[in-house]
Backbone as JSON, one array per atom type, in Angstrom:
{
  "sequence": "MTDAETSAPKPMWAIALIGLAAFPLSASLYAYGPPQWSGRALSVLLVWSAIMLGFLGGIRWGLESSREAPRWQRLAGSIVSPMAGFGLIVARGDIPNAWIITGLMGAFIVQWLFDHSAPDVPARYPRLMTVLTLGAAVSLAMALEQAMKL",
  "N": [[79.65, 210.74, 1.17], [81.0, 213.93, 1.69], [83.84, 215.36, 3.43], [83.24, 217.94, 4.21], [80.49, 217.8, 4.49], [80.16, 216.19, 6.69], [81.42, 217.44, 8.73], [81.25, 219.79, 11.35], [80.57, 223.34, 11.21], [83.24, 225.74, 11.74], [82.69, 227.78, 13.77], [80.77, 226.4, 15.3], [82.25, 224.23, 16.27], [84.07, 225.67, 17.84], [82.42, 226.81, 19.83], [81.41, 224.45, 20.97], [83.76, 223.28, 21.97], [84.52, 225.17, 23.86], [82.45, 224.82, 25.69], [83.09, 222.25, 26.43], [85.45, 222.6, 27.81], [85.3, 222.89, 30.62], [85.29, 220.3, 31.6], [87.97, 218.93, 31.32], [89.44, 220.85, 32.73], [88.31, 221.02, 35.37], [88.53, 218.32, 36.12], [91.3, 217.96, 36.05], [92.11, 219.76, 38.03], [90.91, 218.53, 40.22], [92.22, 216.03, 40.27], [94.98, 216.64, 40.21], [95.48, 219.12, 41.27], [95.88, 221.71, 43.84], [95.24, 220.55, 47.16], [93.26, 222.0, 48.59], [91.5, 222.84, 46.62], [90.35, 220.62, 45.61], [87.8, 219.48, 46.42], [85.93, 221.41, 45.53], [86.53, 221.44, 42.8], [85.78, 218.83, 42.07], [83.04, 219.0, 42.59], [82.31, 220.91, 40.65], [82.91, 219.44, 38.31], [81.11, 217.24, 38.53], [78.56, 218.47, 38.65], [78.61, 219.98, 36.27], [78.72, 217.88, 34.48], [76.17, 216.73, 34.85], [74.6, 218.89, 33.99], [75.4, 219.05, 31.29], [74.53, 216.56, 30.37], [71.8, 217.0, 30.55], [71.59, 219.02, 28.64], [72.36, 217.61, 26.3], [70.27, 215.77, 26.18], [68.23, 217.58, 25.72], [68.92, 218.47, 23.17], [68.47, 216.14, 21.7], [65.7, 215.87, 22.19], [64.78, 218.19, 20.94], [65.55, 217.74, 18.24], [63.99, 215.5, 17.65], [61.36, 216.34, 18.26], [60.97, 218.21, 16.31], [60.23, 216.9, 14.09], [57.62, 216.0, 11.79], [55.97, 213.96, 12.64], [56.64, 213.11, 15.59], [58.46, 210.5, 17.25], [57.41, 208.74, 19.95], [58.93, 206.98, 21.5], [61.56, 207.78, 21.06], [61.43, 210.37, 22.03], [60.86, 209.83, 24.73], [63.21, 208.44, 25.35], [65.01, 210.5, 25.26], [65.03, 211.72, 27.71], [66.33, 210.09, 29.48], [69.2, 210.22, 29.99], [69.45, 212.91, 31.09], [67.86, 212.55, 33.41], [69.31, 210.55, 34.71], [71.71, 211.93, 35.26], [70.71, 213.93, 36.99], [69.69, 212.31, 39.07], [72.05, 211.12, 40.01], [73.45, 213.34, 41.0], [71.72, 214.1, 43.06], [72.04, 211.88, 44.68], [74.53, 212.24, 45.7], [76.78, 212.08, 48.34], [75.39, 210.1, 49.57], [76.21, 207.87, 48.24], [79.41, 206.56, 47.23], [81.8, 208.83, 45.72], [83.22, 207.72, 43.57], [81.4, 205.93, 42.44], [79.42, 207.66, 41.59], [80.81, 209.15, 39.66], [81.39, 207.08, 37.86], [78.79, 206.39, 37.11], [78.0, 208.76, 35.8], [79.84, 208.76, 33.67], [78.95, 206.46, 32.38], [76.37, 207.32, 31.67], [76.98, 209.29, 29.77], [78.11, 207.67, 27.8], [75.97, 205.98, 27.14], [74.21, 207.93, 26.16], [75.68, 208.73, 23.94], [75.66, 206.34, 22.42], [72.9, 206.18, 21.98], [72.52, 208.49, 20.46], [74.04, 207.83, 18.21], [72.59, 205.83, 17.1], [70.47, 207.09, 16.17], [68.12, 207.97, 13.76], [67.89, 210.24, 10.99], [69.49, 212.54, 11.67], [71.57, 215.48, 11.44], [74.4, 215.17, 9.26], [76.81, 215.98, 10.37], [76.55, 215.6, 13.05], [77.18, 213.01, 14.39], [80.08, 212.94, 14.4], [80.76, 215.28, 15.8], [79.5, 214.79, 18.29], [80.9, 212.53, 19.07], [83.54, 213.43, 19.53], [83.08, 215.28, 21.6], [81.87, 213.68, 23.58], [83.95, 211.89, 24.07], [85.85, 213.65, 25.17], [84.54, 214.4, 27.56], [84.25, 211.86, 28.8], [86.92, 210.96, 29.1], [87.89, 212.89, 30.82], [86.22, 212.42, 33.05], [87.12, 209.85, 33.62], [89.72, 210.39, 34.46], [89.16, 211.73, 36.81], [87.87, 209.65, 38.13], [89.95, 207.86, 38.6], [91.38, 209.29, 40.56], [89.38, 209.48, 42.56], [89.14, 206.84, 43.3], [91.46, 206.4, 44.66], [91.1, 207.61, 47.03]],
  "CA": [[79.55, 212.02, 1.83], [82.28, 214.62, 1.76], [84.25, 215.8, 4.76], [82.51, 219.17, 4.5], [79.13, 217.45, 4.89], [80.16, 215.51, 7.99], [82.12, 218.26, 9.73], [80.52, 220.97, 11.8], [81.25, 224.6, 10.91], [84.24, 226.12, 12.74], [82.12, 228.41, 14.97], [80.1, 225.38, 16.11], [83.33, 223.53, 16.98], [84.62, 226.56, 18.86], [81.46, 226.89, 20.94], [81.37, 223.13, 21.6], [85.0, 223.06, 22.73], [84.45, 226.04, 25.04], [81.58, 224.11, 26.64], [83.8, 221.05, 26.89], [86.64, 222.97, 28.58], [85.11, 222.69, 32.06], [85.59, 218.91, 31.95], [89.38, 218.66, 31.65], [89.94, 221.79, 33.74], [87.9, 220.61, 36.71], [89.1, 217.0, 36.41], [92.73, 218.16, 36.33], [92.23, 220.37, 39.37], [90.55, 217.52, 41.22], [93.21, 214.96, 40.32], [96.37, 217.07, 40.34], [95.6, 220.48, 41.8], [96.08, 221.86, 45.28], [94.21, 219.84, 47.93], [92.15, 222.86, 49.01], [90.6, 223.03, 45.49], [89.88, 219.31, 45.18], [86.36, 219.31, 46.64], [85.19, 222.3, 44.62], [86.74, 220.98, 41.42], [84.94, 217.66, 41.87], [81.66, 219.48, 42.5], [82.14, 221.51, 39.32], [82.9, 218.36, 37.33], [79.89, 216.45, 38.62], [77.4, 219.29, 38.29], [78.71, 220.28, 34.84], [78.34, 216.64, 33.78], [74.7, 216.63, 34.88], [74.08, 219.95, 33.12], [75.63, 218.68, 29.89], [73.61, 215.46, 30.04], [70.52, 217.65, 30.3], [71.72, 219.71, 27.36], [72.33, 216.6, 25.24], [68.89, 215.28, 26.11], [67.45, 218.64, 25.08], [69.21, 218.43, 21.73], [67.75, 214.99, 21.16], [64.28, 216.21, 22.24], [64.54, 219.19, 19.9], [65.63, 217.1, 16.93], [62.85, 214.6, 17.46], [60.08, 217.07, 18.29], [60.84, 219.01, 15.1], [59.67, 216.04, 13.04], [56.17, 216.13, 11.61], [55.37, 212.94, 13.51], [57.67, 212.68, 16.56], [58.34, 209.14, 17.76], [57.35, 208.87, 21.41], [60.02, 206.22, 22.11], [62.77, 208.61, 21.0], [61.2, 211.47, 22.97], [61.04, 209.27, 26.07], [64.63, 208.13, 25.51], [65.81, 211.73, 25.4], [65.1, 212.17, 29.11], [67.04, 209.12, 30.31], [70.49, 210.76, 30.45], [69.26, 214.01, 32.05], [67.37, 212.02, 34.69], [70.43, 209.86, 35.35], [72.58, 212.97, 35.81], [70.02, 214.52, 38.14], [69.65, 211.31, 40.15], [73.39, 210.94, 40.57], [73.77, 214.52, 41.81], [70.91, 214.0, 44.28], [72.58, 210.79, 45.5], [75.87, 212.58, 46.19], [76.82, 212.05, 49.8], [74.83, 208.82, 49.99], [77.01, 206.83, 47.6], [80.77, 207.07, 47.02], [82.06, 209.63, 44.52], [83.65, 206.86, 42.46], [80.2, 205.38, 41.8], [78.75, 208.78, 40.9], [81.6, 209.43, 38.46], [81.16, 205.95, 36.95], [77.43, 206.54, 36.59], [78.0, 209.86, 34.83], [80.52, 208.27, 32.46], [78.02, 205.55, 31.73], [75.29, 208.09, 31.06], [77.5, 209.9, 28.55], [78.3, 206.63, 26.79], [74.62, 205.58, 26.69], [73.71, 209.03, 25.33], [76.41, 208.65, 22.67], [75.1, 205.21, 21.68], [71.55, 206.58, 21.58], [72.67, 209.47, 19.37], [74.58, 207.18, 17.02], [71.57, 204.97, 16.51], [69.36, 207.97, 15.81], [67.95, 208.27, 12.34], [67.49, 211.6, 10.62], [70.24, 213.62, 12.3], [72.52, 216.07, 10.5], [75.59, 214.34, 9.03], [77.91, 216.44, 11.23], [76.23, 215.31, 14.44], [77.95, 211.92, 15.01], [81.48, 213.31, 14.63], [80.78, 216.29, 16.87], [79.16, 214.16, 19.56], [81.97, 211.59, 19.44], [84.65, 214.2, 20.11], [82.66, 215.87, 22.88], [81.68, 212.59, 24.54], [85.28, 211.4, 24.41], [86.44, 214.63, 26.1], [83.87, 214.27, 28.86], [84.53, 210.55, 29.38], [88.33, 210.91, 29.51], [87.99, 213.74, 32.02], [85.62, 211.69, 34.16], [88.01, 208.72, 33.94], [90.81, 210.96, 35.24], [88.61, 211.96, 38.15], [87.59, 208.35, 38.74], [91.21, 207.33, 39.12], [91.64, 210.0, 41.8], [88.37, 209.12, 43.55], [89.4, 205.47, 43.76], [92.61, 206.46, 45.57], [90.69, 208.19, 48.33]],
  "C": [[80.93, 212.66, 1.93], [82.58, 215.02, 3.2], [83.5, 217.07, 5.17], [81.09, 218.88, 4.98], [79.09, 216.83, 6.29], [80.88, 216.3, 9.07], [81.29, 219.49, 10.07], [81.27, 222.23, 11.42], [82.18, 225.0, 12.07], [83.64, 226.83, 13.95], [81.4, 227.41, 15.89], [81.13, 224.59, 16.91], [83.87, 224.39, 18.11], [83.7, 226.63, 20.07], [81.41, 225.56, 21.69], [82.6, 222.89, 22.46], [85.08, 223.98, 23.95], [83.58, 225.39, 26.11], [82.24, 222.88, 27.22], [84.91, 221.39, 27.88], [86.5, 222.74, 30.09], [85.44, 221.26, 32.49], [87.07, 218.69, 32.26], [89.93, 219.62, 32.7], [89.57, 221.34, 35.15], [88.46, 219.24, 37.08], [90.58, 217.11, 36.76], [92.94, 218.78, 37.7], [91.91, 219.37, 40.47], [91.68, 216.5, 41.38], [94.61, 215.44, 40.67], [96.56, 218.44, 40.99], [95.84, 220.51, 43.29], [94.93, 221.19, 46.06], [93.02, 220.71, 48.33], [91.15, 223.12, 47.87], [89.92, 221.73, 45.07], [88.36, 219.16, 45.29], [85.53, 220.16, 45.69], [85.33, 221.86, 43.17], [85.88, 219.76, 41.12], [83.47, 218.08, 41.75], [81.38, 220.1, 41.13], [82.03, 220.42, 38.26], [81.58, 217.59, 37.35], [78.66, 217.25, 38.19], [77.43, 219.64, 36.8], [78.34, 219.06, 34.01], [76.82, 216.51, 33.72], [74.06, 217.68, 33.97], [74.23, 219.56, 31.65], [74.77, 217.49, 29.46], [72.21, 216.01, 29.77], [70.5, 218.36, 28.95], [71.64, 218.73, 26.19], [70.93, 216.01, 25.08], [67.98, 216.3, 25.44], [67.68, 218.71, 23.58], [68.41, 217.31, 21.09], [66.25, 215.28, 21.12], [63.94, 217.18, 21.12], [64.56, 218.59, 18.51], [64.39, 216.24, 16.66], [61.53, 215.36, 17.41], [59.9, 217.97, 17.07], [60.29, 218.2, 13.93], [58.16, 216.24, 12.95], [55.42, 215.15, 12.51], [56.45, 212.44, 14.47], [57.39, 211.25, 17.06], [58.44, 209.2, 19.28], [58.47, 208.11, 22.08], [61.3, 207.05, 22.14], [62.62, 209.82, 21.93], [61.42, 210.99, 24.41], [62.51, 208.96, 26.34], [65.48, 209.37, 25.74], [65.89, 212.22, 26.84], [65.87, 211.22, 30.01], [68.35, 209.68, 30.86], [70.33, 211.95, 31.4], [68.76, 213.52, 33.42], [68.47, 211.27, 35.44], [71.38, 210.87, 35.99], [71.98, 213.6, 37.05], [70.03, 213.56, 39.33], [71.0, 211.12, 40.81], [73.81, 212.14, 41.42], [72.99, 214.49, 43.12], [71.48, 212.95, 45.23], [73.95, 211.12, 46.1], [75.83, 212.7, 47.71], [76.28, 210.73, 50.34], [75.57, 207.64, 49.37], [78.39, 207.41, 47.32], [80.91, 207.84, 45.7], [82.46, 208.79, 43.33], [82.45, 206.28, 41.72], [79.45, 206.47, 41.04], [79.49, 209.09, 39.6], [81.38, 208.33, 37.43], [79.77, 206.05, 36.32], [77.33, 207.65, 35.55], [78.7, 209.46, 33.53], [79.6, 207.34, 31.68], [76.89, 206.27, 31.03], [75.75, 208.77, 29.77], [77.64, 208.86, 27.44], [76.95, 206.15, 26.25], [74.03, 206.67, 25.79], [74.37, 208.99, 23.95], [75.86, 207.51, 21.81], [73.71, 205.53, 21.16], [71.62, 207.53, 20.39], [73.17, 208.81, 18.09], [73.61, 206.2, 16.38], [70.39, 205.79, 16.01], [69.28, 208.18, 14.3], [67.69, 209.78, 12.16], [68.19, 212.7, 11.4], [71.18, 214.23, 11.25], [73.79, 215.22, 10.42], [76.74, 214.73, 9.95], [77.74, 215.99, 12.68], [77.06, 214.17, 15.04], [79.4, 212.29, 15.31], [81.6, 214.29, 15.79], [80.51, 215.64, 18.22], [80.22, 213.17, 20.01], [83.11, 212.33, 20.11], [84.27, 214.74, 21.49], [82.45, 214.8, 23.95], [83.03, 212.02, 24.99], [85.96, 212.35, 25.4], [85.85, 214.54, 27.49], [84.26, 212.96, 29.54], [85.98, 210.43, 29.85], [88.52, 211.75, 30.77], [87.38, 213.04, 33.23], [86.47, 210.49, 34.56], [89.2, 209.2, 34.77], [90.35, 211.21, 36.69], [88.32, 210.64, 38.87], [88.85, 207.74, 39.33], [91.54, 207.98, 40.47], [90.66, 209.59, 42.9], [88.61, 207.73, 44.11], [90.59, 205.4, 44.71], [92.2, 206.89, 46.97], [89.87, 207.22, 49.16]]
}
């Protein structure tokens, strides 16, 4: 396979990176910004993580449901990450932020593993999802470090 076959078009990368931008921005504000912005920045990071997990699950659902004979196991698997994100946001306040951040990181990694084991995806998909998952996970790790200090 050529690099052109495995790389997403530039507009797709641009849109994906714009969507990713909320991760490092909110994580940086939470970890290093003014104390009065810390709580809001963490809320943005956690909620955006849950939204993006829902979005990734929707991508997986869409890819699978477009098949002539969708596989129910893959359809069912596509809701795991969105449900994990939702559950972690609902649990906020009842469990420490460090655990919520860890759970969200784990959900992104599980989603990435699920996507990389998926048959019949466009060749550009694994590379795109790897970069985006890495950006989200590194941002969440930065926030985790801060949450563990508190």
